[in-house]
PDB file of C-alpha atoms in Angstrom:
ATOM      1  CA  UNK A 270      -3.652  -6.339  15.327  1.00  0.00           C
ATOM      2  CA  UNK A 271      -6.547  -4.914  17.247  1.00  0.00           C
ATOM      3  CA  UNK A 272      -9.689  -5.078  15.209  1.00  0.00           C
ATOM      4  CA  UNK A 273     -12.598  -2.517  15.671  1.00  0.00           C
ATOM      5  CA  UNK A 274     -15.804  -3.782  17.216  1.00  0.00           C
ATOM      6  CA  UNK A 275     -17.554  -3.513  13.792  1.00  0.00           C
ATOM      7  CA  UNK A 276     -14.863  -5.689  12.195  1.00  0.00           C
ATOM      8  CA  UNK A 277     -15.173  -8.197  14.905  1.00  0.00           C
ATOM      9  CA  UNK A 278     -19.009  -8.257  14.631  1.00  0.00           C
ATOM     10  CA  UNK A 279     -18.792  -8.890  10.878  1.00  0.00           C
ATOM     11  CA  UNK A 280     -16.011 -11.418  11.363  1.00  0.00           C
ATOM     12  CA  UNK A 281     -17.868 -13.388  14.018  1.00  0.00           C
ATOM     13  CA  UNK A 282     -21.291 -13.022  12.462  1.00  0.00           C
ATOM     14  CA  UNK A 283     -20.564 -12.615   8.689  1.00  0.00           C
ATOM     15  CA  UNK A 284     -23.693 -11.661   6.840  1.00  0.00           C
ATOM     16  CA  UNK A 285     -24.764 -13.390   3.620  1.00  0.00           C
ATOM     17  CA  UNK A 286     -22.043 -15.938   3.427  1.00  0.00           C
ATOM     18  CA  UNK A 287     -22.831 -18.480   0.626  1.00  0.00           C
ATOM     19  CA  UNK A 288     -23.101 -18.758  -3.068  1.00  0.00           C
ATOM     20  CA  UNK A 289     -25.690 -18.587  -5.890  1.00  0.00           C
ATOM     21  CA  UNK A 290     -25.871 -20.325  -9.074  1.00  0.00           C
ATOM     22  CA  UNK A 291     -23.214 -18.860 -11.344  1.00  0.00           C
ATOM     23  CA  UNK A 292     -24.995 -19.801 -14.480  1.00  0.00           C
ATOM     24  CA  UNK A 293     -28.165 -17.923 -13.500  1.00  0.00           C
ATOM     25  CA  UNK A 294     -28.509 -15.049 -16.111  1.00  0.00           C
ATOM     26  CA  UNK A 295     -29.603 -12.721 -13.203  1.00  0.00           C
ATOM     27  CA  UNK A 296     -26.555 -13.568 -11.093  1.00  0.00           C
ATOM     28  CA  UNK A 297     -23.213 -11.658 -11.436  1.00  0.00           C
ATOM     29  CA  UNK A 298     -20.094 -13.113  -9.861  1.00  0.00           C
ATOM     30  CA  UNK A 299     -16.872 -11.394  -9.053  1.00  0.00           C
ATOM     31  CA  UNK A 300     -13.763 -13.190  -7.933  1.00  0.00           C
ATOM     32  CA  UNK A 301     -10.918 -11.058  -6.779  1.00  0.00           C
ATOM     33  CA  UNK A 302      -7.642 -11.677  -4.814  1.00  0.00           C
ATOM     34  CA  UNK A 303      -4.583 -10.199  -3.182  1.00  0.00           C
ATOM     35  CA  UNK A 304      -1.919 -12.808  -3.560  1.00  0.00           C
ATOM     36  CA  UNK A 305       0.619 -11.236  -1.160  1.00  0.00           C
ATOM     37  CA  UNK A 306      -1.849 -11.686   1.686  1.00  0.00           C
ATOM     38  CA  UNK A 307      -3.260 -14.911   0.422  1.00  0.00           C
ATOM     39  CA  UNK A 308      -6.798 -13.392   0.146  1.00  0.00           C
ATOM     40  CA  UNK A 309      -9.330 -14.609  -2.172  1.00  0.00           C
ATOM     41  CA  UNK A 310     -12.911 -13.179  -2.343  1.00  0.00           C
ATOM     42  CA  UNK A 311     -16.016 -14.320  -4.249  1.00  0.00           C
ATOM     43  CA  UNK A 312     -18.961 -11.886  -4.288  1.00  0.00           C
ATOM     44  CA  UNK A 313     -22.188 -12.515  -6.116  1.00  0.00           C
ATOM     45  CA  UNK A 314     -25.260 -10.244  -6.806  1.00  0.00           C
ATOM     46  CA  UNK A 315     -28.703 -11.315  -7.919  1.00  0.00           C
ATOM     47  CA  UNK A 316     -30.421  -8.588  -9.833  1.00  0.00           C
ATOM     48  CA  UNK A 317     -34.111  -8.310 -10.649  1.00  0.00           C
ATOM     49  CA  UNK A 318     -34.077  -7.894 -14.416  1.00  0.00           C
ATOM     50  CA  UNK A 319     -37.306  -5.838 -14.411  1.00  0.00           C
ATOM     51  CA  UNK A 320     -36.270  -3.241 -11.843  1.00  0.00           C
ATOM     52  CA  UNK A 321     -32.460  -3.414 -12.072  1.00  0.00           C
ATOM     53  CA  UNK A 322     -32.337  -3.656  -8.274  1.00  0.00           C
ATOM     54  CA  UNK A 323     -29.972  -5.998  -6.405  1.00  0.00           C
ATOM     55  CA  UNK A 324     -32.280  -8.427  -4.565  1.00  0.00           C
ATOM     56  CA  UNK A 325     -29.668 -10.541  -3.011  1.00  0.00           C
ATOM     57  CA  UNK A 326     -25.908 -10.597  -2.387  1.00  0.00           C
ATOM     58  CA  UNK A 327     -23.562 -13.426  -1.226  1.00  0.00           C
ATOM     59  CA  UNK A 328     -19.963 -13.697  -0.548  1.00  0.00           C
ATOM     60  CA  UNK A 329     -17.259 -16.162   0.501  1.00  0.00           C
ATOM     61  CA  UNK A 330     -13.868 -14.827   1.525  1.00  0.00           C
ATOM     62  CA  UNK A 331     -10.700 -16.543   2.595  1.00  0.00           C
ATOM     63  CA  UNK A 332      -8.373 -14.003   4.226  1.00  0.00           C
ATOM     64  CA  UNK A 333      -7.883 -11.945   7.241  1.00  0.00           C
ATOM     65  CA  UNK A 334     -10.617 -10.533   9.489  1.00  0.00           C
ATOM     66  CA  UNK A 335     -10.818  -7.212   7.635  1.00  0.00           C
ATOM     67  CA  UNK A 336     -11.103  -8.792   4.298  1.00  0.00           C
ATOM     68  CA  UNK A 337     -14.047 -10.988   5.564  1.00  0.00           C
ATOM     69  CA  UNK A 338     -15.606  -7.998   7.315  1.00  0.00           C
ATOM     70  CA  UNK A 339     -15.187  -5.736   4.250  1.00  0.00           C
ATOM     71  CA  UNK A 340     -16.891  -8.275   1.909  1.00  0.00           C
ATOM     72  CA  UNK A 341     -19.649  -9.028   4.532  1.00  0.00           C
ATOM     73  CA  UNK A 342     -20.375  -5.284   4.798  1.00  0.00           C
ATOM     74  CA  UNK A 343     -20.256  -4.906   1.016  1.00  0.00           C
ATOM     75  CA  UNK A 344     -23.058  -7.469   0.547  1.00  0.00           C
ATOM     76  CA  UNK A 345     -25.235  -5.610   3.090  1.00  0.00           C
ATOM     77  CA  UNK A 346     -24.655  -2.373   1.282  1.00  0.00           C
ATOM     78  CA  UNK A 347     -25.553  -3.912  -2.121  1.00  0.00           C
ATOM     79  CA  UNK A 348     -28.918  -5.271  -1.284  1.00  0.00           C
ATOM     80  CA  UNK A 349     -31.791  -2.835  -2.466  1.00  0.00           C
ATOM     81  CA  UNK A 350     -29.451  -0.760  -4.586  1.00  0.00           C
ATOM     82  CA  UNK A 351     -29.640  -0.478  -8.308  1.00  0.00           C
ATOM     83  CA  UNK A 352     -26.775  -1.759 -10.501  1.00  0.00           C
ATOM     84  CA  UNK A 353     -25.566   1.816 -11.125  1.00  0.00           C
ATOM     85  CA  UNK A 354     -25.698   2.692  -7.465  1.00  0.00           C
ATOM     86  CA  UNK A 355     -23.703  -0.335  -6.592  1.00  0.00           C
ATOM     87  CA  UNK A 356     -20.936   0.808  -9.043  1.00  0.00           C
ATOM     88  CA  UNK A 357     -20.764   4.158  -7.192  1.00  0.00           C
ATOM     89  CA  UNK A 358     -19.787   2.348  -3.940  1.00  0.00           C
ATOM     90  CA  UNK A 359     -16.408   3.521  -2.831  1.00  0.00           C
ATOM     91  CA  UNK A 360     -13.990   1.625  -0.690  1.00  0.00           C
ATOM     92  CA  UNK A 361     -13.782   4.747   1.604  1.00  0.00           C
ATOM     93  CA  UNK A 362     -17.380   4.048   2.796  1.00  0.00           C
ATOM     94  CA  UNK A 363     -16.203   0.591   3.957  1.00  0.00           C
ATOM     95  CA  UNK A 364     -13.179   2.117   5.587  1.00  0.00           C
ATOM     96  CA  UNK A 365     -15.309   4.555   7.496  1.00  0.00           C
ATOM     97  CA  UNK A 366     -17.989   2.114   8.449  1.00  0.00           C
ATOM     98  CA  UNK A 367     -15.486  -0.535   9.796  1.00  0.00           C
ATOM     99  CA  UNK A 368     -12.888   2.027  11.051  1.00  0.00           C
ATOM    100  CA  UNK A 369     -10.167   0.155   9.207  1.00  0.00           C
ATOM    101  CA  UNK A 370      -6.556   1.094   9.962  1.00  0.00           C
ATOM    102  CA  UNK A 371      -4.294   2.299   7.110  1.00  0.00           C
ATOM    103  CA  UNK A 372      -2.569  -1.233   6.743  1.00  0.00           C
ATOM    104  CA  UNK A 373      -6.056  -2.770   6.123  1.00  0.00           C
ATOM    105  CA  UNK A 374      -7.317  -0.314   3.557  1.00  0.00           C
ATOM    106  CA  UNK A 375      -6.416  -2.657   0.739  1.00  0.00           C
ATOM    107  CA  UNK A 376      -9.064  -5.082   2.061  1.00  0.00           C
ATOM    108  CA  UNK A 377     -11.754  -2.503   1.364  1.00  0.00           C
ATOM    109  CA  UNK A 378     -10.187  -1.923  -2.030  1.00  0.00           C
ATOM    110  CA  UNK A 379     -10.528  -5.557  -2.665  1.00  0.00           C
ATOM    111  CA  UNK A 380     -14.192  -5.418  -1.677  1.00  0.00           C
ATOM    112  CA  UNK A 381     -14.754  -2.594  -4.030  1.00  0.00           C
ATOM    113  CA  UNK A 382     -13.085  -4.508  -6.803  1.00  0.00           C
ATOM    114  CA  UNK A 383     -15.279  -7.483  -6.080  1.00  0.00           C
ATOM    115  CA  UNK A 384     -18.383  -5.510  -6.437  1.00  0.00           C
ATOM    116  CA  UNK A 385     -17.259  -3.926  -9.726  1.00  0.00           C
ATOM    117  CA  UNK A 386     -16.294  -7.450 -10.931  1.00  0.00           C
ATOM    118  CA  UNK A 387     -19.689  -8.925 -10.047  1.00  0.00           C
ATOM    119  CA  UNK A 388     -21.640  -6.148 -11.593  1.00  0.00           C
ATOM    120  CA  UNK A 389     -19.420  -6.340 -14.688  1.00  0.00           C
ATOM    121  CA  UNK A 390     -20.205 -10.045 -14.919  1.00  0.00           C
ATOM    122  CA  UNK A 391     -23.925  -9.434 -14.635  1.00  0.00           C
ATOM    123  CA  UNK A 392     -23.807  -6.688 -17.328  1.00  0.00           C
ATOM    124  CA  UNK A 393     -21.857  -8.881 -19.587  1.00  0.00           C
ATOM    125  CA  UNK A 394     -24.466 -11.526 -19.332  1.00  0.00           C
ATOM    126  CA  UNK A 395     -27.261  -8.895 -20.149  1.00  0.00           C
ATOM    127  CA  UNK A 396     -25.227  -7.572 -23.047  1.00  0.00           C
ATOM    128  CA  UNK A 397     -24.433  -4.145 -21.504  1.00  0.00           C
ATOM    129  CA  UNK A 398     -20.918  -2.604 -21.514  1.00  0.00           C
ATOM    130  CA  UNK A 399     -19.266  -1.551 -18.293  1.00  0.00           C
ATOM    131  CA  UNK A 400     -15.866   0.038 -18.904  1.00  0.00           C
ATOM    132  CA  UNK A 401     -15.733   1.244 -15.294  1.00  0.00           C
ATOM    133  CA  UNK A 402     -15.336  -2.217 -13.917  1.00  0.00           C
ATOM    134  CA  UNK A 403     -11.922  -2.829 -15.286  1.00  0.00           C
ATOM    135  CA  UNK A 404     -10.626   0.700 -15.531  1.00  0.00           C
ATOM    136  CA  UNK A 405     -10.685   1.278 -11.732  1.00  0.00           C
ATOM    137  CA  UNK A 406      -7.312   2.286 -10.203  1.00  0.00           C
TER     138      UNK A 406
ATOM    139  CA  UNK B 166      22.610   2.723  -5.338  1.00  0.00           C
ATOM    140  CA  UNK B 167      20.629  -0.555  -5.376  1.00  0.00           C
ATOM    141  CA  UNK B 168      21.514  -3.941  -3.823  1.00  0.00           C
ATOM    142  CA  UNK B 169      23.130  -5.284  -6.955  1.00  0.00           C
ATOM    143  CA  UNK B 170      25.156  -2.122  -7.433  1.00  0.00           C
ATOM    144  CA  UNK B 171      26.494  -2.110  -3.859  1.00  0.00           C
ATOM    145  CA  UNK B 172      27.678  -5.738  -4.242  1.00  0.00           C
ATOM    146  CA  UNK B 173      29.180  -4.923  -7.686  1.00  0.00           C
ATOM    147  CA  UNK B 174      27.161  -7.578  -9.546  1.00  0.00           C
ATOM    148  CA  UNK B 175      24.749  -7.667 -12.543  1.00  0.00           C
ATOM    149  CA  UNK B 176      21.074  -7.584 -12.126  1.00  0.00           C
ATOM    150  CA  UNK B 177      20.622 -11.386 -12.313  1.00  0.00           C
ATOM    151  CA  UNK B 178      18.251 -13.807 -10.802  1.00  0.00           C
ATOM    152  CA  UNK B 179      20.517 -16.874 -10.729  1.00  0.00           C
ATOM    153  CA  UNK B 180      23.283 -16.113  -8.291  1.00  0.00           C
ATOM    154  CA  UNK B 181      26.004 -18.199  -6.822  1.00  0.00           C
ATOM    155  CA  UNK B 182      25.495 -17.716  -3.043  1.00  0.00           C
ATOM    156  CA  UNK B 183      29.054 -18.645  -2.214  1.00  0.00           C
ATOM    157  CA  UNK B 184      30.342 -16.062  -4.553  1.00  0.00           C
ATOM    158  CA  UNK B 185      27.877 -13.555  -3.174  1.00  0.00           C
ATOM    159  CA  UNK B 186      29.030 -14.246   0.368  1.00  0.00           C
ATOM    160  CA  UNK B 187      32.659 -13.807  -0.473  1.00  0.00           C
ATOM    161  CA  UNK B 188      31.926 -10.572  -2.132  1.00  0.00           C
ATOM    162  CA  UNK B 189      29.840  -9.550   0.919  1.00  0.00           C
ATOM    163  CA  UNK B 190      32.648 -10.316   3.432  1.00  0.00           C
ATOM    164  CA  UNK B 191      35.205  -8.531   1.256  1.00  0.00           C
ATOM    165  CA  UNK B 192      33.120  -5.301   0.912  1.00  0.00           C
ATOM    166  CA  UNK B 193      32.202  -5.461   4.682  1.00  0.00           C
ATOM    167  CA  UNK B 194      35.885  -5.271   5.469  1.00  0.00           C
ATOM    168  CA  UNK B 195      36.274  -2.402   3.092  1.00  0.00           C
ATOM    169  CA  UNK B 196      33.483  -0.350   4.669  1.00  0.00           C
ATOM    170  CA  UNK B 197      34.271  -1.437   8.266  1.00  0.00           C
ATOM    171  CA  UNK B 198      33.829   1.504  10.722  1.00  0.00           C
ATOM    172  CA  UNK B 199      37.200   0.791  12.288  1.00  0.00           C
ATOM    173  CA  UNK B 200      38.874   1.791   9.052  1.00  0.00           C
ATOM    174  CA  UNK B 201      37.156   5.097   9.070  1.00  0.00           C
ATOM    175  CA  UNK B 202      37.615   6.017  12.741  1.00  0.00           C
ATOM    176  CA  UNK B 203      40.251   8.705  12.037  1.00  0.00           C
ATOM    177  CA  UNK B 204      38.553   9.966   8.872  1.00  0.00           C
ATOM    178  CA  UNK B 205      36.394  13.113   8.521  1.00  0.00           C
ATOM    179  CA  UNK B 206      32.751  12.805   9.763  1.00  0.00           C
ATOM    180  CA  UNK B 207      31.305  12.959   6.245  1.00  0.00           C
ATOM    181  CA  UNK B 208      33.440  10.078   4.998  1.00  0.00           C
ATOM    182  CA  UNK B 209      32.731   8.061   8.029  1.00  0.00           C
ATOM    183  CA  UNK B 210      29.026   8.681   7.561  1.00  0.00           C
ATOM    184  CA  UNK B 211      29.219   7.573   4.021  1.00  0.00           C
ATOM    185  CA  UNK B 212      30.827   4.311   4.955  1.00  0.00           C
ATOM    186  CA  UNK B 213      28.272   3.664   7.593  1.00  0.00           C
ATOM    187  CA  UNK B 214      25.576   4.100   5.053  1.00  0.00           C
ATOM    188  CA  UNK B 215      27.241   1.835   2.534  1.00  0.00           C
ATOM    189  CA  UNK B 216      27.821  -0.727   5.201  1.00  0.00           C
ATOM    190  CA  UNK B 217      24.138  -0.681   6.199  1.00  0.00           C
ATOM    191  CA  UNK B 218      23.059  -0.946   2.566  1.00  0.00           C
ATOM    192  CA  UNK B 219      25.482  -3.778   2.073  1.00  0.00           C
ATOM    193  CA  UNK B 220      23.911  -5.684   4.953  1.00  0.00           C
ATOM    194  CA  UNK B 221      20.510  -5.201   3.572  1.00  0.00           C
ATOM    195  CA  UNK B 222      21.670  -6.255   0.079  1.00  0.00           C
ATOM    196  CA  UNK B 223      23.187  -9.523   1.368  1.00  0.00           C
ATOM    197  CA  UNK B 224      20.284 -10.435   3.446  1.00  0.00           C
ATOM    198  CA  UNK B 225      17.849  -9.902   0.510  1.00  0.00           C
ATOM    199  CA  UNK B 226      19.850 -11.238  -2.390  1.00  0.00           C
ATOM    200  CA  UNK B 227      21.034 -14.484  -0.777  1.00  0.00           C
ATOM    201  CA  UNK B 228      17.436 -15.711  -0.724  1.00  0.00           C
ATOM    202  CA  UNK B 229      16.197 -16.647  -4.238  1.00  0.00           C
ATOM    203  CA  UNK B 230      12.565 -15.589  -3.500  1.00  0.00           C
ATOM    204  CA  UNK B 231      13.500 -12.295  -1.923  1.00  0.00           C
ATOM    205  CA  UNK B 232      15.790 -11.721  -4.796  1.00  0.00           C
ATOM    206  CA  UNK B 233      13.064 -12.136  -7.241  1.00  0.00           C
ATOM    207  CA  UNK B 234      10.699  -9.814  -5.258  1.00  0.00           C
ATOM    208  CA  UNK B 235      13.432  -7.214  -5.088  1.00  0.00           C
ATOM    209  CA  UNK B 236      14.267  -7.377  -8.701  1.00  0.00           C
ATOM    210  CA  UNK B 237      10.451  -7.131  -9.660  1.00  0.00           C
ATOM    211  CA  UNK B 238      10.323  -4.051  -7.522  1.00  0.00           C
ATOM    212  CA  UNK B 239      13.353  -2.518  -9.133  1.00  0.00           C
ATOM    213  CA  UNK B 240      11.810  -3.092 -12.570  1.00  0.00           C
ATOM    214  CA  UNK B 241       8.456  -1.573 -11.563  1.00  0.00           C
ATOM    215  CA  UNK B 242       6.540  -4.829 -11.054  1.00  0.00           C
ATOM    216  CA  UNK B 243       6.229  -4.644  -7.206  1.00  0.00           C
ATOM    217  CA  UNK B 244       4.151  -7.658  -6.024  1.00  0.00           C
ATOM    218  CA  UNK B 245       2.633  -5.545  -3.232  1.00  0.00           C
ATOM    219  CA  UNK B 246       1.212  -3.041  -5.701  1.00  0.00           C
ATOM    220  CA  UNK B 247      -0.742  -5.334  -7.832  1.00  0.00           C
ATOM    221  CA  UNK B 248      -4.436  -4.864  -8.402  1.00  0.00           C
ATOM    222  CA  UNK B 249      -7.014  -7.537  -9.089  1.00  0.00           C
ATOM    223  CA  UNK B 250      -6.652  -7.268 -12.769  1.00  0.00           C
ATOM    224  CA  UNK B 251      -3.139  -8.386 -12.539  1.00  0.00           C
ATOM    225  CA  UNK B 252      -4.245 -11.793 -11.097  1.00  0.00           C
ATOM    226  CA  UNK B 253      -5.676 -14.131 -13.645  1.00  0.00           C
ATOM    227  CA  UNK B 254      -9.142 -15.657 -12.891  1.00  0.00           C
ATOM    228  CA  UNK B 255      -7.905 -19.204 -13.381  1.00  0.00           C
ATOM    229  CA  UNK B 256      -5.472 -18.776 -10.428  1.00  0.00           C
ATOM    230  CA  UNK B 257      -8.299 -17.297  -8.215  1.00  0.00           C
ATOM    231  CA  UNK B 258     -10.604 -20.166  -9.159  1.00  0.00           C
ATOM    232  CA  UNK B 259      -7.861 -22.805  -8.324  1.00  0.00           C
ATOM    233  CA  UNK B 260      -6.978 -21.027  -4.969  1.00  0.00           C
ATOM    234  CA  UNK B 261     -10.740 -20.665  -4.080  1.00  0.00           C
ATOM    235  CA  UNK B 262     -11.343 -24.347  -4.677  1.00  0.00           C
ATOM    236  CA  UNK B 263      -8.310 -25.395  -2.660  1.00  0.00           C
ATOM    237  CA  UNK B 264      -9.422 -23.104   0.180  1.00  0.00           C
ATOM    238  CA  UNK B 265     -12.994 -24.519   0.044  1.00  0.00           C
ATOM    239  CA  UNK B 266     -11.668 -28.091   0.296  1.00  0.00           C
ATOM    240  CA  UNK B 267      -9.370 -27.213   3.180  1.00  0.00           C
ATOM    241  CA  UNK B 268     -12.222 -25.534   5.055  1.00  0.00           C
ATOM    242  CA  UNK B 269     -14.505 -28.559   4.488  1.00  0.00           C
ATOM    243  CA  UNK B 270     -11.787 -30.901   5.786  1.00  0.00           C
ATOM    244  CA  UNK B 271     -11.149 -28.608   8.791  1.00  0.00           C
ATOM    245  CA  UNK B 272     -14.769 -28.210   9.827  1.00  0.00           C
ATOM    246  CA  UNK B 273     -15.634 -31.780   9.112  1.00  0.00           C
ATOM    247  CA  UNK B 274     -15.724 -34.986  11.222  1.00  0.00           C
ATOM    248  CA  UNK B 275     -12.783 -37.192  11.865  1.00  0.00           C
ATOM    249  CA  UNK B 276     -12.910 -38.716   8.367  1.00  0.00           C
ATOM    250  CA  UNK B 277     -12.748 -35.325   6.798  1.00  0.00           C
ATOM    251  CA  UNK B 278      -9.846 -34.186   9.150  1.00  0.00           C
ATOM    252  CA  UNK B 279      -8.012 -37.384   8.014  1.00  0.00           C
ATOM    253  CA  UNK B 280      -7.702 -35.838   4.609  1.00  0.00           C
ATOM    254  CA  UNK B 281      -5.693 -32.929   6.036  1.00  0.00           C
ATOM    255  CA  UNK B 282      -2.426 -34.728   5.949  1.00  0.00           C
ATOM    256  CA  UNK B 283      -2.958 -35.611   2.325  1.00  0.00           C
ATOM    257  CA  UNK B 284      -3.779 -31.977   1.532  1.00  0.00           C
ATOM    258  CA  UNK B 285      -0.578 -30.911   3.262  1.00  0.00           C
ATOM    259  CA  UNK B 286       1.487 -33.242   1.015  1.00  0.00           C
ATOM    260  CA  UNK B 287      -0.414 -31.975  -2.012  1.00  0.00           C
ATOM    261  CA  UNK B 288       0.272 -28.319  -1.178  1.00  0.00           C
ATOM    262  CA  UNK B 289       3.964 -29.110  -0.502  1.00  0.00           C
ATOM    263  CA  UNK B 290       4.209 -30.828  -3.869  1.00  0.00           C
ATOM    264  CA  UNK B 291       2.671 -27.862  -5.560  1.00  0.00           C
ATOM    265  CA  UNK B 292       5.090 -25.584  -3.785  1.00  0.00           C
ATOM    266  CA  UNK B 293       8.117 -27.676  -4.865  1.00  0.00           C
ATOM    267  CA  UNK B 294       6.907 -27.671  -8.509  1.00  0.00           C
ATOM    268  CA  UNK B 295       6.554 -23.865  -8.287  1.00  0.00           C
ATOM    269  CA  UNK B 296      10.020 -23.493  -6.994  1.00  0.00           C
ATOM    270  CA  UNK B 297      11.380 -25.610  -9.759  1.00  0.00           C
ATOM    271  CA  UNK B 298       9.512 -23.461 -12.264  1.00  0.00           C
ATOM    272  CA  UNK B 299      10.852 -20.341 -10.721  1.00  0.00           C
ATOM    273  CA  UNK B 300      14.357 -21.597 -10.949  1.00  0.00           C
ATOM    274  CA  UNK B 301      13.883 -22.399 -14.581  1.00  0.00           C
ATOM    275  CA  UNK B 302      12.233 -19.038 -15.266  1.00  0.00           C
ATOM    276  CA  UNK B 303      15.081 -17.264 -13.520  1.00  0.00           C
ATOM    277  CA  UNK B 304      17.670 -18.872 -15.767  1.00  0.00           C
ATOM    278  CA  UNK B 305      15.627 -17.906 -18.727  1.00  0.00           C
ATOM    279  CA  UNK B 306      15.387 -14.269 -17.550  1.00  0.00           C
ATOM    280  CA  UNK B 307      19.134 -14.154 -17.037  1.00  0.00           C
ATOM    281  CA  UNK B 308      19.755 -15.445 -20.557  1.00  0.00           C
ATOM    282  CA  UNK B 309      17.299 -12.966 -22.208  1.00  0.00           C
ATOM    283  CA  UNK B 310      16.004 -10.237 -19.656  1.00  0.00           C
ATOM    284  CA  UNK B 311      12.796  -8.597 -20.455  1.00  0.00           C
ATOM    285  CA  UNK B 312       9.536  -7.422 -19.054  1.00  0.00           C
ATOM    286  CA  UNK B 313       7.387 -10.262 -20.403  1.00  0.00           C
ATOM    287  CA  UNK B 314       9.585 -12.781 -18.673  1.00  0.00           C
ATOM    288  CA  UNK B 315       9.378 -10.871 -15.483  1.00  0.00           C
ATOM    289  CA  UNK B 316       5.614 -10.594 -15.733  1.00  0.00           C
ATOM    290  CA  UNK B 317       5.491 -14.384 -15.996  1.00  0.00           C
ATOM    291  CA  UNK B 318       7.687 -14.736 -13.039  1.00  0.00           C
ATOM    292  CA  UNK B 319       5.416 -12.393 -10.992  1.00  0.00           C
ATOM    293  CA  UNK B 320       2.429 -14.563 -11.988  1.00  0.00           C
ATOM    294  CA  UNK B 321       4.258 -17.604 -10.602  1.00  0.00           C
ATOM    295  CA  UNK B 322       5.179 -15.723  -7.458  1.00  0.00           C
ATOM    296  CA  UNK B 323       1.527 -14.863  -6.855  1.00  0.00           C
ATOM    297  CA  UNK B 324       0.554 -18.608  -7.119  1.00  0.00           C
ATOM    298  CA  UNK B 325       3.408 -19.327  -4.736  1.00  0.00           C
ATOM    299  CA  UNK B 326       2.026 -16.823  -2.219  1.00  0.00           C
ATOM    300  CA  UNK B 327      -1.310 -18.426  -2.190  1.00  0.00           C
ATOM    301  CA  UNK B 328       0.141 -21.939  -1.989  1.00  0.00           C
ATOM    302  CA  UNK B 329       2.433 -20.938   0.870  1.00  0.00           C
ATOM    303  CA  UNK B 330      -0.536 -19.571   2.761  1.00  0.00           C
ATOM    304  CA  UNK B 331      -2.392 -22.813   2.265  1.00  0.00           C
ATOM    305  CA  UNK B 332       0.640 -24.702   3.538  1.00  0.00           C
ATOM    306  CA  UNK B 333       0.623 -22.538   6.667  1.00  0.00           C
ATOM    307  CA  UNK B 334      -3.058 -22.901   7.185  1.00  0.00           C
ATOM    308  CA  UNK B 335      -3.057 -26.691   7.003  1.00  0.00           C
ATOM    309  CA  UNK B 336       0.093 -26.985   9.129  1.00  0.00           C
ATOM    310  CA  UNK B 337      -1.606 -24.832  11.789  1.00  0.00           C
ATOM    311  CA  UNK B 338      -4.447 -27.232  11.692  1.00  0.00           C
ATOM    312  CA  UNK B 339      -2.198 -30.345  11.985  1.00  0.00           C
ATOM    313  CA  UNK B 340      -0.107 -29.004  14.852  1.00  0.00           C
ATOM    314  CA  UNK B 341      -0.644 -31.164  17.838  1.00  0.00           C
ATOM    315  CA  UNK B 342      -1.216 -28.156  20.179  1.00  0.00           C
ATOM    316  CA  UNK B 343      -4.345 -27.284  18.245  1.00  0.00           C
ATOM    317  CA  UNK B 344      -5.907 -30.857  18.639  1.00  0.00           C
ATOM    318  CA  UNK B 345      -4.927 -31.810  22.088  1.00  0.00           C
ATOM    319  CA  UNK B 346      -6.078 -28.829  24.016  1.00  0.00           C
ATOM    320  CA  UNK B 347      -7.441 -30.137  27.377  1.00  0.00           C
ATOM    321  CA  UNK B 348     -11.137 -29.435  27.664  1.00  0.00           C
TER     322      UNK B 348
END
């Protein structure tokens, strides 16, 4: 599989690898996976409760280069966005940015799912409802 | 026509492979091209099609895991078309932790690397237990087929995929070629 330069860049120099305190009320954690490829992806956001802006994002992904690159890019996209803006991120943006081939599109879907799961977790902690997070298809 | 139909058997998960093989040979002779050499083109083409389907059916159904995946697909529970919400968080947590431990051992010093062999044994034990569970669930499904049982089977298949991947990863790491590369 020939990876695009952008995938290789994120794969070799992943941004924002790490984890944050799961029990922090301002941190939302999303854990998603694709069993048939053995991928598992953890993505976390830290939200400023005053402004609703995502101040930090971390990820840790076990999987192929495209899955790592997709989640790395996702954390970059998240920083500085509001929670609602983050929910509007579509996997197609990741596909375009990384020039993912059709067989790797599911990696970007996984990253989108991870974003939604992390925001959903954060909103659950703050008591707000997010039907969008589980209703994505 | 699906793989079970071409072989003339019920949709079951526990199959006697010897029986299956006999059935396969018998039907292979029946659809053999030689027997259709003098037949009209349409009939010949149909026999060729059946023969090809028969080969695919045998190759798939003789393997218990491929058989399960195939049946899940027939019943609308294709493992490839799952979304995140189909994978329970406990499984993801477990797999994440196992991957973390494997990564630490891999990146670590000689002591940490020494744990790799133990991890491999642990993963292999997990895989063995999963295969036993699948065998049990297959028998249960055959006795009382139904969607809930299949969902349960798919869940176990998911766990198996993850564990299989971990086995591959750790074995890659333990392979002598990876460690003794000349500087």
